[in-house]
């Protein structure tokens, strides 16, 4: 484990890192996440603790965390569900490290260099205060999942390879790093999409952010129509909730994709697999008819994304 004595963030000591993992009913994958974190390389930084917040889980999430034999792993078990935003605020409040990294419990770092790659921009440039990791979906197990994966892979590829769009990407799926000057101030309000809120907050408060393509996490796309509908409703209602805190133009900039980019994505999808294209178009149209719920902190979980 490399621990060089100098880095740009703090010349007096090794940069310290807390890993935070909010979890609600994540027994299927939480052990894999923690073992993956424990196996990460460390260069010019040291992981002080891995803090898991079980948010009123009713499955065996707590037992799975307690079964990990490491002094670094610490557990907070909320007696009732309070929501991901509450859990992430709690992680920030319980941290004293130079950097906090948030990882979602239904994802996995892809390789042992994830943390090294994610933190490299923060260690090299003290002006960068927030780093967004990359994300890639794994092979699905159902035909429905293959439809969603084709669309998702095309959307992600175009987004990541467009410099302007890439600078606005925000997703908990990729993992995110926050320096102390952010996490000491940022607190998520209730009932907002936490990933988009965090990026908009950073921009509003003048903090420099960066997307790190080499720091990749893997995740599962949804593999049922029920879960697809949950995701679509959550995405759409989340946009409305942000309007209480940020100007319409700033929100639109995060979600905006040009006409030509949308056209290229559509044509690429159509050319790559016409059958899946038309099936996805039908699913998207059908889902749009059902969008009705307001965004909240207790959104039904997507069961088909739980295990990597």
Short mmCIF file of C-alpha atoms in Angstrom, two decimals:
data_model
loop_
_atom_site.label_atom_id
_atom_site.label_comp_id
_atom_site.label_asym_id
_atom_site.label_seq_id
_atom_site.Cartn_x
_atom_site.Cartn_y
_atom_site.Cartn_z
CA UNK A 1 0.00 0.00 0.00
CA UNK A 2 1.64 3.22 -1.14
CA UNK A 3 1.68 6.09 1.35
CA UNK A 4 3.89 8.84 -0.07
CA UNK A 5 4.48 11.75 2.28
CA UNK A 6 3.45 14.52 -0.10
CA UNK A 7 0.23 15.43 -1.84
CA UNK A 8 -1.28 18.67 -3.08
CA UNK A 9 -4.32 18.56 -0.82
CA UNK A 10 -2.37 18.65 2.43
CA UNK A 11 1.40 18.72 2.64
CA UNK A 12 1.54 17.85 6.35
CA UNK A 13 -0.08 14.44 6.41
CA UNK A 14 -1.50 11.62 4.34
CA UNK A 15 -4.92 12.50 2.95
CA UNK A 16 -7.56 10.63 4.93
CA UNK A 17 -10.70 9.14 3.42
CA UNK A 18 -14.04 7.97 4.76
CA UNK A 19 -16.13 5.67 2.55
CA UNK A 20 -19.86 6.07 3.13
CA UNK A 21 -22.42 3.49 2.00
CA UNK A 22 -26.13 4.25 2.55
CA UNK A 23 -28.07 0.99 2.43
CA UNK A 24 -31.72 0.02 2.53
CA UNK A 25 -32.45 -3.73 2.23
CA UNK A 26 -29.17 -4.49 0.46
CA UNK A 27 -28.38 -7.93 1.85
CA UNK A 28 -27.84 -9.31 -1.67
CA UNK A 29 -24.85 -7.11 -2.45
CA UNK A 30 -23.60 -5.26 0.65
CA UNK A 31 -20.96 -7.90 1.49
CA UNK A 32 -19.58 -7.71 -2.06
CA UNK A 33 -19.38 -3.91 -1.86
CA UNK A 34 -17.51 -3.92 1.44
CA UNK A 35 -15.04 -6.61 0.37
CA UNK A 36 -14.40 -4.68 -2.85
CA UNK A 37 -13.71 -1.49 -0.88
CA UNK A 38 -11.37 -3.31 1.49
CA UNK A 39 -9.43 -4.65 -1.50
CA UNK A 40 -8.86 -1.19 -3.01
CA UNK A 41 -5.31 0.06 -3.51
CA UNK A 42 -4.30 3.19 -1.62
CA UNK A 43 -1.79 5.68 -3.01
CA UNK A 44 -1.07 8.93 -1.17
CA UNK A 45 -4.21 8.48 0.90
CA UNK A 46 -5.45 6.25 3.68
CA UNK A 47 -8.98 4.96 4.27
CA UNK A 48 -9.88 5.75 7.88
CA UNK A 49 -13.24 4.02 7.99
CA UNK A 50 -16.03 2.53 5.93
CA UNK A 51 -19.31 3.78 7.35
CA UNK A 52 -22.48 1.88 6.43
CA UNK A 53 -25.83 3.41 7.32
CA UNK A 54 -28.56 0.78 7.26
CA UNK A 55 -31.69 2.87 6.81
CA UNK A 56 -34.29 0.84 8.69
CA UNK A 57 -33.51 -2.29 6.67
CA UNK A 58 -35.94 -5.14 7.23
CA UNK A 59 -33.80 -7.85 5.63
CA UNK A 60 -30.35 -9.14 6.72
CA UNK A 61 -28.35 -6.07 5.71
CA UNK A 62 -27.22 -5.40 9.28
CA UNK A 63 -26.15 -9.01 9.83
CA UNK A 64 -24.20 -9.01 6.55
CA UNK A 65 -22.30 -5.87 7.54
CA UNK A 66 -21.52 -7.20 11.03
CA UNK A 67 -20.14 -10.39 9.46
CA UNK A 68 -17.32 -8.44 7.78
CA UNK A 69 -14.22 -8.88 9.89
CA UNK A 70 -12.52 -5.51 9.61
CA UNK A 71 -11.88 -2.73 12.11
CA UNK A 72 -12.50 -0.22 9.29
CA UNK A 73 -16.15 -1.20 8.83
CA UNK A 74 -18.52 0.72 11.09
CA UNK A 75 -22.30 0.42 11.14
CA UNK A 76 -25.10 2.83 11.98
CA UNK A 77 -28.49 1.11 11.98
CA UNK A 78 -31.42 3.53 11.79
CA UNK A 79 -34.39 2.11 13.68
CA UNK A 80 -36.74 3.31 10.93
CA UNK A 81 -36.40 4.30 7.32
CA UNK A 82 -35.43 7.96 6.93
CA UNK A 83 -34.34 8.04 3.29
CA UNK A 84 -31.05 8.14 1.39
CA UNK A 85 -30.65 11.90 1.82
CA UNK A 86 -30.89 11.57 5.61
CA UNK A 87 -28.36 8.71 5.59
CA UNK A 88 -25.88 10.66 3.48
CA UNK A 89 -26.22 13.71 5.73
CA UNK A 90 -25.48 11.42 8.66
CA UNK A 91 -22.36 10.09 6.92
CA UNK A 92 -21.11 13.64 6.38
CA UNK A 93 -21.81 14.55 10.01
CA UNK A 94 -19.94 11.47 11.26
CA UNK A 95 -16.86 12.15 9.10
CA UNK A 96 -13.65 14.00 9.95
CA UNK A 97 -11.56 12.83 7.02
CA UNK A 98 -10.16 15.07 4.28
CA UNK A 99 -12.42 13.37 1.72
CA UNK A 100 -15.68 11.43 1.88
CA UNK A 101 -16.49 8.96 -0.89
CA UNK A 102 -20.12 7.89 -1.29
CA UNK A 103 -20.86 4.54 -2.91
CA UNK A 104 -24.27 3.02 -3.58
CA UNK A 105 -24.84 -0.40 -2.06
CA UNK A 106 -26.14 -1.96 -5.29
CA UNK A 107 -22.98 -1.12 -7.26
CA UNK A 108 -19.40 -2.45 -7.27
CA UNK A 109 -16.09 -0.73 -7.97
CA UNK A 110 -14.68 -2.19 -11.19
CA UNK A 111 -11.17 -3.23 -10.21
CA UNK A 112 -8.83 -2.39 -7.35
CA UNK A 113 -7.78 1.00 -8.78
CA UNK A 114 -11.21 2.62 -8.47
CA UNK A 115 -10.37 4.75 -5.43
CA UNK A 116 -6.92 5.65 -6.75
CA UNK A 117 -8.43 6.89 -10.00
CA UNK A 118 -11.38 8.68 -8.38
CA UNK A 119 -9.23 10.58 -5.89
CA UNK A 120 -6.32 11.39 -8.21
CA UNK A 121 -7.80 14.71 -9.47
CA UNK A 122 -8.55 15.87 -5.92
CA UNK A 123 -5.05 15.03 -4.73
CA UNK A 124 -3.42 16.71 -7.72
CA UNK A 125 -5.47 19.92 -7.75
CA UNK A 126 -6.75 21.52 -4.57
CA UNK A 127 -9.22 23.62 -6.59
CA UNK A 128 -11.22 20.49 -7.47
CA UNK A 129 -13.62 19.72 -4.66
CA UNK A 130 -15.91 17.01 -6.10
CA UNK A 131 -15.19 14.03 -8.34
CA UNK A 132 -17.87 12.01 -10.12
CA UNK A 133 -17.05 8.41 -11.01
CA UNK A 134 -17.93 6.54 -14.18
CA UNK A 135 -20.48 3.72 -14.48
CA UNK A 136 -21.17 0.68 -16.67
CA UNK A 137 -24.02 -1.82 -16.63
CA UNK A 138 -23.34 -5.55 -16.39
CA UNK A 139 -24.82 -8.28 -18.57
CA UNK A 140 -28.56 -8.71 -17.89
CA UNK A 141 -30.25 -12.00 -17.05
CA UNK A 142 -33.61 -11.41 -18.76
CA UNK A 143 -34.69 -10.36 -22.24
CA UNK A 144 -36.36 -7.30 -20.76
CA UNK A 145 -33.01 -6.42 -19.22
CA UNK A 146 -31.27 -6.63 -22.60
CA UNK A 147 -33.70 -4.04 -24.00
CA UNK A 148 -32.91 -1.61 -21.20
CA UNK A 149 -29.16 -2.28 -21.38
CA UNK A 150 -28.93 -1.52 -25.11
CA UNK A 151 -30.63 1.83 -24.62
CA UNK A 152 -28.66 2.59 -21.46
CA UNK A 153 -25.29 1.73 -23.02
CA UNK A 154 -25.95 3.96 -26.04
CA UNK A 155 -27.11 6.85 -23.85
CA UNK A 156 -24.11 6.50 -21.53
CA UNK A 157 -21.62 6.27 -24.42
CA UNK A 158 -22.88 9.43 -26.11
CA UNK A 159 -23.05 11.30 -22.81
CA UNK A 160 -19.57 10.35 -21.64
CA UNK A 161 -17.97 11.08 -25.01
CA UNK A 162 -19.50 14.54 -25.32
CA UNK A 163 -17.25 16.92 -23.27
CA UNK A 164 -20.07 19.35 -22.48
CA UNK A 165 -22.53 16.65 -21.41
CA UNK A 166 -19.82 14.75 -19.51
CA UNK A 167 -19.15 17.83 -17.37
CA UNK A 168 -22.79 17.71 -16.21
CA UNK A 169 -23.06 13.99 -15.49
CA UNK A 170 -24.10 13.07 -11.97
CA UNK A 171 -25.02 9.64 -10.69
CA UNK A 172 -24.55 7.73 -7.48
CA UNK A 173 -23.90 4.67 -9.61
CA UNK A 174 -20.37 5.86 -10.34
CA UNK A 175 -19.39 6.77 -6.80
CA UNK A 176 -18.54 10.33 -5.80
CA UNK A 177 -15.82 12.02 -3.77
CA UNK A 178 -16.34 15.21 -1.75
CA UNK A 179 -13.60 17.23 -0.08
CA UNK A 180 -14.11 18.50 3.45
CA UNK A 181 -14.88 22.03 2.29
CA UNK A 182 -17.97 20.59 0.56
CA UNK A 183 -19.13 17.95 2.99
CA UNK A 184 -18.87 20.33 5.93
CA UNK A 185 -21.48 22.53 4.23
CA UNK A 186 -23.63 20.38 1.94
CA UNK A 187 -26.80 19.00 3.48
CA UNK A 188 -29.49 17.37 1.40
CA UNK A 189 -33.05 18.51 2.02
CA UNK A 190 -35.84 15.97 2.01
CA UNK A 191 -37.45 14.76 -1.21
CA UNK A 192 -34.89 15.70 -3.87
CA UNK A 193 -32.77 13.48 -6.17
CA UNK A 194 -29.55 13.57 -4.20
CA UNK A 195 -27.11 13.17 -7.10
CA UNK A 196 -28.44 16.06 -9.19
CA UNK A 197 -28.96 18.22 -6.13
CA UNK A 198 -25.32 17.76 -5.11
CA UNK A 199 -23.97 18.80 -8.51
CA UNK A 200 -26.27 21.82 -8.74
CA UNK A 201 -25.31 22.82 -5.19
CA UNK A 202 -21.60 22.60 -6.04
CA UNK A 203 -22.07 24.76 -9.11
CA UNK A 204 -24.23 27.26 -7.29
CA UNK A 205 -21.60 27.63 -4.56
CA UNK A 206 -18.61 27.87 -6.89
CA UNK A 207 -17.01 24.46 -6.25
CA UNK A 208 -15.10 22.91 -9.14
CA UNK A 209 -16.22 19.41 -10.14
CA UNK A 210 -14.75 16.79 -12.44
CA UNK A 211 -15.90 13.58 -14.13
CA UNK A 212 -13.36 10.73 -13.92
CA UNK A 213 -13.81 8.18 -16.75
CA UNK A 214 -11.16 5.80 -15.36
CA UNK A 215 -12.91 5.44 -11.98
CA UNK A 216 -15.68 3.03 -12.89
CA UNK A 217 -18.38 1.22 -10.94
CA UNK A 218 -20.62 -1.49 -12.35
CA UNK A 219 -24.35 -1.77 -11.79
CA UNK A 220 -27.41 -3.70 -12.94
CA UNK A 221 -30.02 -2.15 -15.21
CA UNK A 222 -33.62 -2.86 -14.25
CA UNK A 223 -34.90 -6.18 -15.55
CA UNK A 224 -38.66 -5.90 -15.15
CA UNK A 225 -41.34 -3.48 -16.30
CA UNK A 226 -42.31 -2.78 -12.70
CA UNK A 227 -38.80 -1.63 -11.86
CA UNK A 228 -38.53 0.28 -15.15
CA UNK A 229 -41.66 2.21 -14.22
CA UNK A 230 -40.26 3.02 -10.77
CA UNK A 231 -37.09 4.45 -12.33
CA UNK A 232 -38.93 6.49 -14.94
CA UNK A 233 -41.29 7.96 -12.36
CA UNK A 234 -38.42 8.77 -10.02
CA UNK A 235 -36.43 10.52 -12.75
CA UNK A 236 -39.34 12.65 -13.95
CA UNK A 237 -40.68 13.63 -10.56
CA UNK A 238 -37.17 14.43 -9.35
CA UNK A 239 -36.83 17.24 -11.89
CA UNK A 240 -39.91 18.96 -10.49
CA UNK A 241 -38.66 18.70 -6.91
CA UNK A 242 -35.41 20.51 -7.75
CA UNK A 243 -37.30 23.63 -8.79
CA UNK A 244 -37.78 24.53 -5.14
CA UNK A 245 -34.03 25.10 -4.81
CA UNK A 246 -32.47 26.00 -8.17
CA UNK A 247 -33.30 28.18 -11.18
CA UNK A 248 -35.07 26.46 -14.04
CA UNK A 249 -32.21 27.22 -16.42
CA UNK A 250 -29.63 25.51 -14.19
CA UNK A 251 -31.79 22.39 -13.89
CA UNK A 252 -32.46 22.29 -17.61
CA UNK A 253 -28.73 22.51 -18.31
CA UNK A 254 -28.10 19.32 -16.35
CA UNK A 255 -30.70 17.31 -18.23
CA UNK A 256 -30.34 18.98 -21.63
CA UNK A 257 -29.28 16.92 -24.65
CA UNK A 258 -29.22 18.67 -28.01
CA UNK A 259 -31.57 17.72 -30.82
CA UNK A 260 -28.65 16.34 -32.82
CA UNK A 261 -27.37 14.26 -29.94
CA UNK A 262 -30.83 12.81 -29.35
CA UNK A 263 -31.14 12.09 -33.06
CA UNK A 264 -27.76 10.31 -33.17
CA UNK A 265 -28.68 8.22 -30.12
CA UNK A 266 -32.03 7.30 -31.66
CA UNK A 267 -30.53 6.31 -35.01
CA UNK A 268 -27.75 4.35 -33.32
CA UNK A 269 -30.28 2.42 -31.25
CA UNK A 270 -32.48 1.79 -34.29
CA UNK A 271 -29.55 0.59 -36.41
CA UNK A 272 -28.06 -1.62 -33.72
CA UNK A 273 -31.24 -3.53 -32.87
CA UNK A 274 -34.53 -2.45 -34.50
CA UNK A 275 -36.65 -4.89 -32.51
CA UNK A 276 -35.33 -3.71 -29.16
CA UNK A 277 -35.63 -0.11 -30.33
CA UNK A 278 -39.34 -0.43 -31.03
CA UNK A 279 -39.94 -2.42 -27.85
CA UNK A 280 -38.16 0.23 -25.79
CA UNK A 281 -40.10 3.02 -27.53
CA UNK A 282 -43.35 1.28 -26.62
CA UNK A 283 -42.22 0.79 -23.00
CA UNK A 284 -41.22 4.43 -22.71
CA UNK A 285 -44.53 5.61 -24.16
CA UNK A 286 -46.51 3.31 -21.89
CA UNK A 287 -44.55 4.46 -18.85
CA UNK A 288 -45.12 8.13 -19.68
CA UNK A 289 -48.87 7.61 -19.34
CA UNK A 290 -48.45 6.39 -15.76
CA UNK A 291 -46.19 9.13 -14.37
CA UNK A 292 -48.06 10.56 -11.42
CA UNK A 293 -46.22 10.36 -8.08
CA UNK A 294 -44.43 13.25 -6.42
CA UNK A 295 -40.78 12.66 -5.54
CA UNK A 296 -40.24 11.40 -1.99
CA UNK A 297 -37.54 9.86 0.21
CA UNK A 298 -39.26 6.49 0.44
CA UNK A 299 -39.40 5.51 -3.21
CA UNK A 300 -40.02 1.80 -3.81
CA UNK A 301 -36.72 0.03 -4.44
CA UNK A 302 -35.89 -1.73 -7.72
CA UNK A 303 -35.51 -5.36 -6.74
CA UNK A 304 -33.88 -6.47 -10.01
CA UNK A 305 -30.86 -4.19 -9.51
CA UNK A 306 -29.89 -5.48 -6.08
CA UNK A 307 -27.31 -8.16 -6.88
CA UNK A 308 -24.22 -7.62 -9.06
#
